[in-house]
PDB file of C-alpha atoms in Angstrom:
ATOM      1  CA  UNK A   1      74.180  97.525 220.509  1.00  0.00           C
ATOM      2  CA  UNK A   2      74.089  93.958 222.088  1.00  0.00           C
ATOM      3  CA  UNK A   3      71.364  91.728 221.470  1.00  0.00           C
ATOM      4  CA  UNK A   4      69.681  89.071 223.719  1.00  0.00           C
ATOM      5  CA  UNK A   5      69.560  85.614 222.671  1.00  0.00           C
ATOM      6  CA  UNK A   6      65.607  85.432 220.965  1.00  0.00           C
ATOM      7  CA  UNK A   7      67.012  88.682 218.753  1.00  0.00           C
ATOM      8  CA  UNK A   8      70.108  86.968 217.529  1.00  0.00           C
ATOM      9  CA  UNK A   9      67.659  83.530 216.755  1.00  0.00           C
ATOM     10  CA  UNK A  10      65.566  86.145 214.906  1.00  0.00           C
ATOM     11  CA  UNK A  11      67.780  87.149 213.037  1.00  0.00           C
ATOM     12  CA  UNK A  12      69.636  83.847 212.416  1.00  0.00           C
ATOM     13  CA  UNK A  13      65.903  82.478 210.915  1.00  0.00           C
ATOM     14  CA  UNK A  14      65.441  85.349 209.023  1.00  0.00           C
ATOM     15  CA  UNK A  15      68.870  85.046 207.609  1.00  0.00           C
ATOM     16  CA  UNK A  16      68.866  81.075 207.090  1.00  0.00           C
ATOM     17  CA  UNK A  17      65.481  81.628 205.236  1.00  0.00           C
ATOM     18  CA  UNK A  18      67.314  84.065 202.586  1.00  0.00           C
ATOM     19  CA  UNK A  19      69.621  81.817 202.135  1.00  0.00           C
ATOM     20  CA  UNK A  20      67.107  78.878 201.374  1.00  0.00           C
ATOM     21  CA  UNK A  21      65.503  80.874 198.844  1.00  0.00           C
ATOM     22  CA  UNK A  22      69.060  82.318 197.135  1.00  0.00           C
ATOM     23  CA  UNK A  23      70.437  81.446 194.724  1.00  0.00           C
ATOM     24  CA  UNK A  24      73.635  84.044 195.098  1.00  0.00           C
ATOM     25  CA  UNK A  25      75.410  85.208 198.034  1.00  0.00           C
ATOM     26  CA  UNK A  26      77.729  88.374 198.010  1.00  0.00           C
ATOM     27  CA  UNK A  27      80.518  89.369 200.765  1.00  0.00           C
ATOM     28  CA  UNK A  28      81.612  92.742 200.189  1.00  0.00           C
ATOM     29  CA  UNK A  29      83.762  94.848 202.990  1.00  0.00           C
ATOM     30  CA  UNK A  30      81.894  98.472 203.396  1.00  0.00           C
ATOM     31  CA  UNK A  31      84.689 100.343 205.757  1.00  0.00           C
ATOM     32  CA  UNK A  32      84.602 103.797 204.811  1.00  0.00           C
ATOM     33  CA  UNK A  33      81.474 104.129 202.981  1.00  0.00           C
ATOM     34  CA  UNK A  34      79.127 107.167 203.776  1.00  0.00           C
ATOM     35  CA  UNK A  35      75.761 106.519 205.098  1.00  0.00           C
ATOM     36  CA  UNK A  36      74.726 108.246 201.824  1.00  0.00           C
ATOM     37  CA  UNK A  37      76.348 105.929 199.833  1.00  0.00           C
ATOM     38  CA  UNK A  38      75.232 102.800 201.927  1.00  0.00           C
ATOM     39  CA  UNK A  39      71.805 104.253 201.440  1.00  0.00           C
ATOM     40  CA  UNK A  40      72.077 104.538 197.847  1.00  0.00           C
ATOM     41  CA  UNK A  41      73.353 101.543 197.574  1.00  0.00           C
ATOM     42  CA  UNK A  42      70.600  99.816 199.664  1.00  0.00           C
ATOM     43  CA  UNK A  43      67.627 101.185 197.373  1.00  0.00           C
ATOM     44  CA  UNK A  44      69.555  99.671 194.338  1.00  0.00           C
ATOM     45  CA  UNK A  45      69.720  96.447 195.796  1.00  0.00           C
ATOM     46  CA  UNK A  46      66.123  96.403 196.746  1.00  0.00           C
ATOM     47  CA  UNK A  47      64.619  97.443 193.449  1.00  0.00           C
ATOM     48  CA  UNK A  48      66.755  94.662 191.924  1.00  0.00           C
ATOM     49  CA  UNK A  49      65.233  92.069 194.071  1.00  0.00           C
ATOM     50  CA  UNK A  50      68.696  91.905 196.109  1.00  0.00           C
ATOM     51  CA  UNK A  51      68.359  91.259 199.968  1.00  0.00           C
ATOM     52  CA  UNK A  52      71.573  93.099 201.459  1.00  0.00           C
ATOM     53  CA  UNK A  53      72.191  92.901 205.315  1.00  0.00           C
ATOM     54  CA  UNK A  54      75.071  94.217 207.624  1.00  0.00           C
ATOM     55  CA  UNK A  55      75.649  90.888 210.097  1.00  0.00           C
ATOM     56  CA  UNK A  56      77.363  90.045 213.168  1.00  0.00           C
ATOM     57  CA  UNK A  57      79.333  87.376 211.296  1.00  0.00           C
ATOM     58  CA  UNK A  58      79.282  84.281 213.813  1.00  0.00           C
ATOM     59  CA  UNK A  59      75.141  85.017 213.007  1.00  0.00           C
ATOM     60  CA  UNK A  60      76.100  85.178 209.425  1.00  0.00           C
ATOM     61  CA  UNK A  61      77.986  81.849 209.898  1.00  0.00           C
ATOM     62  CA  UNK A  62      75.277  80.396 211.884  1.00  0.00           C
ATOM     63  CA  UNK A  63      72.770  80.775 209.630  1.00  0.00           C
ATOM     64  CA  UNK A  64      74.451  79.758 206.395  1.00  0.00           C
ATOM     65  CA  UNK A  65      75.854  76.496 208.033  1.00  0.00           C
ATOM     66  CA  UNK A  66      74.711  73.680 206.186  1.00  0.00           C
ATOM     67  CA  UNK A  67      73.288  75.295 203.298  1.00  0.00           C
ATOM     68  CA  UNK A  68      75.440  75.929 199.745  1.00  0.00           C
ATOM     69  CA  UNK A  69      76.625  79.157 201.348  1.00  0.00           C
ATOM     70  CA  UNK A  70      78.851  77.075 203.749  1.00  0.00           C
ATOM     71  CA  UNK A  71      81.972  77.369 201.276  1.00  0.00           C
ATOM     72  CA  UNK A  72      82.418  81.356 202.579  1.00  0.00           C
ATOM     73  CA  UNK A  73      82.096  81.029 205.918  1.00  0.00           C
ATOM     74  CA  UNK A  74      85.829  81.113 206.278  1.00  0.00           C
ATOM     75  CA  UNK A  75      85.614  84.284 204.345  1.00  0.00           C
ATOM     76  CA  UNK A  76      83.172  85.937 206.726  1.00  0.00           C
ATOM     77  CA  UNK A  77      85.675  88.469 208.766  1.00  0.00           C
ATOM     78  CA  UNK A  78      85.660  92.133 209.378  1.00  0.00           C
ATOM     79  CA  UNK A  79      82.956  94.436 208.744  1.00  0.00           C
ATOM     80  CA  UNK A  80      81.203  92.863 205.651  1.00  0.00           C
ATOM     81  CA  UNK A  81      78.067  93.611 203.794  1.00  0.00           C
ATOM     82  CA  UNK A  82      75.865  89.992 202.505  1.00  0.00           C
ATOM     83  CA  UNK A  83      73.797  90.292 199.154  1.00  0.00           C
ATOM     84  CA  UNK A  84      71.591  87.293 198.948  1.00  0.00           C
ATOM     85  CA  UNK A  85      69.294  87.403 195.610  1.00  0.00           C
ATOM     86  CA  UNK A  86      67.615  84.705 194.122  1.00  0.00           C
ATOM     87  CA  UNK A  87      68.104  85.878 190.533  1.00  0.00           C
ATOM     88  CA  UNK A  88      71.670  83.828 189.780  1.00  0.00           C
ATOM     89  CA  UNK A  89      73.467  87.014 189.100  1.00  0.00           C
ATOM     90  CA  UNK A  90      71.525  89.997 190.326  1.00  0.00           C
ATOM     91  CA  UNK A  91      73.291  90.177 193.896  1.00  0.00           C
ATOM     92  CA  UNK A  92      76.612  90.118 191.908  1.00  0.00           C
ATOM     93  CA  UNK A  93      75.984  93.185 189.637  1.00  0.00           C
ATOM     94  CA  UNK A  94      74.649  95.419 192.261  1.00  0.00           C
ATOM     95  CA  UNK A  95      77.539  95.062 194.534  1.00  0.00           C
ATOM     96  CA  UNK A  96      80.352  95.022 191.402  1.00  0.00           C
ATOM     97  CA  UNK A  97      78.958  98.404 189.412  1.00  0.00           C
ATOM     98  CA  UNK A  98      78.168  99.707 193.161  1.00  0.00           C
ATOM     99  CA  UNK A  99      82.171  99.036 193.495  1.00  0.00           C
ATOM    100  CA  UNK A 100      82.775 100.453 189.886  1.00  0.00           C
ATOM    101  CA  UNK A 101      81.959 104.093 191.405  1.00  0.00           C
ATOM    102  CA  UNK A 102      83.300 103.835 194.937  1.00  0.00           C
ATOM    103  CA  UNK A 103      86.786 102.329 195.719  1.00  0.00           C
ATOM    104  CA  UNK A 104      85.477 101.897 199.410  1.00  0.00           C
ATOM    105  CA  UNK A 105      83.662  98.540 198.534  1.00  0.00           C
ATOM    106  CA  UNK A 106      86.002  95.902 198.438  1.00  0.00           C
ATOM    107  CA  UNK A 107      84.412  92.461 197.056  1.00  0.00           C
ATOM    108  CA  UNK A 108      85.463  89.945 199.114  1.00  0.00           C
ATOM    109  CA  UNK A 109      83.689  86.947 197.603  1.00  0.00           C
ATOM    110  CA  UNK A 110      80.811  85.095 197.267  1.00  0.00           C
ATOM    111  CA  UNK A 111      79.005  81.775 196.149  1.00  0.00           C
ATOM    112  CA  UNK A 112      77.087  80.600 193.786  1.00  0.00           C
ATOM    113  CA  UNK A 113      75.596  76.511 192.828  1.00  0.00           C
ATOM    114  CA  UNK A 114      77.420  75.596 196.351  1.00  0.00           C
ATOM    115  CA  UNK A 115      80.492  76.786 194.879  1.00  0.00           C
ATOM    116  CA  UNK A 116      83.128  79.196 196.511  1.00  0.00           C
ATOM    117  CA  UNK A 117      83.528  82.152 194.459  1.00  0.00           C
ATOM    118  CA  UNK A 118      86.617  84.930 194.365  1.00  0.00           C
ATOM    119  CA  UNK A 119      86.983  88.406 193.355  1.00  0.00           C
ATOM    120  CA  UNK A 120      87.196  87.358 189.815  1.00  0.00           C
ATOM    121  CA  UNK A 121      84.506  84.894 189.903  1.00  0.00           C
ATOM    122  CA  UNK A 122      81.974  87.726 191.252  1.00  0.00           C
ATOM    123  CA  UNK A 123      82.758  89.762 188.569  1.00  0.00           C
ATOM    124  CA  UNK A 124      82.652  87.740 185.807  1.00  0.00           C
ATOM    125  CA  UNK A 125      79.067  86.674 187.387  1.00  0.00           C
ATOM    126  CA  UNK A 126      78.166  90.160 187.088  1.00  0.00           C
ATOM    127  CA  UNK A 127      79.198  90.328 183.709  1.00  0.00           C
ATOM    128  CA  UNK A 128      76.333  87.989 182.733  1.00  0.00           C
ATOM    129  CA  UNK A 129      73.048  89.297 180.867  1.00  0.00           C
ATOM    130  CA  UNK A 130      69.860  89.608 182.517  1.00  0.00           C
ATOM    131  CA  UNK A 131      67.492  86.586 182.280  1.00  0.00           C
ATOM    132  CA  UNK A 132      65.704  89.244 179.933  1.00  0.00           C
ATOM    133  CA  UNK A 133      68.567  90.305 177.814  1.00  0.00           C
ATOM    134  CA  UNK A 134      69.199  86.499 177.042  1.00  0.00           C
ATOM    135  CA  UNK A 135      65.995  85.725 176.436  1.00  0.00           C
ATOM    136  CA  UNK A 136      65.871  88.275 174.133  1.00  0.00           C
ATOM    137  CA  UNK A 137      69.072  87.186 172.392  1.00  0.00           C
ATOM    138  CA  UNK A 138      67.717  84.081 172.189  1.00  0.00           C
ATOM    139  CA  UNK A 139      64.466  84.794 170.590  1.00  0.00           C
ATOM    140  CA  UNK A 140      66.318  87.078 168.163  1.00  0.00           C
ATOM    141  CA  UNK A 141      68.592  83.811 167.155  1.00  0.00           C
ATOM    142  CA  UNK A 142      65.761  81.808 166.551  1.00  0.00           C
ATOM    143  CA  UNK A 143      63.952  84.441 164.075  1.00  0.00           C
ATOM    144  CA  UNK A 144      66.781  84.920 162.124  1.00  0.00           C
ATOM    145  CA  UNK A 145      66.692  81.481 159.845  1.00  0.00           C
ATOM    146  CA  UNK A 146      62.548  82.741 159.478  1.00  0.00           C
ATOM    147  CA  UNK A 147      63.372  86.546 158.493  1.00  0.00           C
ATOM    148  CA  UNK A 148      65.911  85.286 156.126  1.00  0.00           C
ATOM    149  CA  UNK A 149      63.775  83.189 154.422  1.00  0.00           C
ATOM    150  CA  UNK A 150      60.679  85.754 154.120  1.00  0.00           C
ATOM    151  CA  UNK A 151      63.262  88.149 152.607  1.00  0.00           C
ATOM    152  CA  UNK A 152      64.285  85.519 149.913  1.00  0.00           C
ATOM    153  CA  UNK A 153      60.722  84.547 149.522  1.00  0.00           C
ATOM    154  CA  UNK A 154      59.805  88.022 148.992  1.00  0.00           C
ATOM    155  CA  UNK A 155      62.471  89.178 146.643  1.00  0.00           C
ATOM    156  CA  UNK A 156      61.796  85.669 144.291  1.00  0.00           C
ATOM    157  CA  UNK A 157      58.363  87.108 144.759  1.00  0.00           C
ATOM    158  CA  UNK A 158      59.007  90.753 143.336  1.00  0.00           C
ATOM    159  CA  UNK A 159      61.448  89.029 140.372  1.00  0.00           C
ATOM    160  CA  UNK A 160      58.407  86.960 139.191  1.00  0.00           C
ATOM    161  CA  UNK A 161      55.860  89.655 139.047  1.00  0.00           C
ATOM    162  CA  UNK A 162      58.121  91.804 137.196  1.00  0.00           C
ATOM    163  CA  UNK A 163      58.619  89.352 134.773  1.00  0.00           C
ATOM    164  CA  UNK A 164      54.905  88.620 134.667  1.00  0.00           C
ATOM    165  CA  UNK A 165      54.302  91.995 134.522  1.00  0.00           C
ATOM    166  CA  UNK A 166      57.234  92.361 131.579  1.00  0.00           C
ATOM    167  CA  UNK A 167      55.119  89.774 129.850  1.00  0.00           C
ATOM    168  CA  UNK A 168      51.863  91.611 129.628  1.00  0.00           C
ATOM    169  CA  UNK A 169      53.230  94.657 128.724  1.00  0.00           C
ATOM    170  CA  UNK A 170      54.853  93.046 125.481  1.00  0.00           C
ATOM    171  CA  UNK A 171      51.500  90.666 124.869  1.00  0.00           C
ATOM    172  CA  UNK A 172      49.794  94.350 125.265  1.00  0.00           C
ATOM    173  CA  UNK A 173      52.089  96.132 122.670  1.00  0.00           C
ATOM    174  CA  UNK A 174      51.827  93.567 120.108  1.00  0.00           C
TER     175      UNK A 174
END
């Protein structure tokens, strides 16, 4: 289906203003994937925050020129699938455990910081914790030094009132 110029600027605004707020951008090829799958796919992406969109890629390359996703648009050929997110690596782990399960989506790329990234860089982007998880790691690093030192505190604690408690019993027996 062909569309008329005001549909392609539509789209190339809406596009240009995901990529203003992103942080992420994710090229994956999708030949061969079921509609199922795409669907499935879709409604991960979306409860993750991830926008995905199947472009026309001269719109794709329209709308990304002269923001940080200008690095891929050399990489923007064939029937692709674009994950912008603005969580730093959400985009990147929907699309690489999406590609865990089904060999039909190939990652192709993606950027990140205005930086060009490759297969290997999208994975290993997807390999980093949640904001969550490492705030939680984080917060469990800076207890530790305090825990540590209520256990010692505690246990010199206990020793002194048994000896106290040794005490009166031998005061009492006397």
């Amino acid at each position: 289906m062909s569309l008329n110029r005001s549909e392609k600027e539509a789209v190339i605004s809406e596009v240009t203003s995901l990529a203003a707020k992103a942080q992420t951008l994710v090229i994956a090829e999708y030949r061969g994937i079921t509609v199922a799958d795409m669907t499935k796919l879709r409604a991960d992406a979306r409860s993750k925050g991830v926008s995905l969109s199947v472009l026309k890629n001269t719109l794709a390359r329209r709308a990304v020129a002269g923001s940080a996703f200008d690095v891929v648009a050399d990489q923007m050929t064939g029937p692709l699938i674009y994950g912008f997110s603005e969580d730093a690596v959400a985009a990147a782990k929907v699309v690489a455990d999406f590609a865990k399960t089904n060999d039909k989506l190939v990652i192709r790329g993606g950027a990140f910081g205005g930086k060009a990234l490759d297969i290997d860089g999208v994975k290993q982007l997807a390999n980093i914790p949640s904001k969550e998880v490492l705030l939680a790691q984080l917060c469990g690093l800076l207890m530790s030094p305090i825990s540590r030192t209520a256990v010692v505190l505690g246990a010199l604690a206990a020793k002194k009132g048994e000896g106290s408690a040794e005490a009166a019993t031998e005061t009492a027996a006397a």
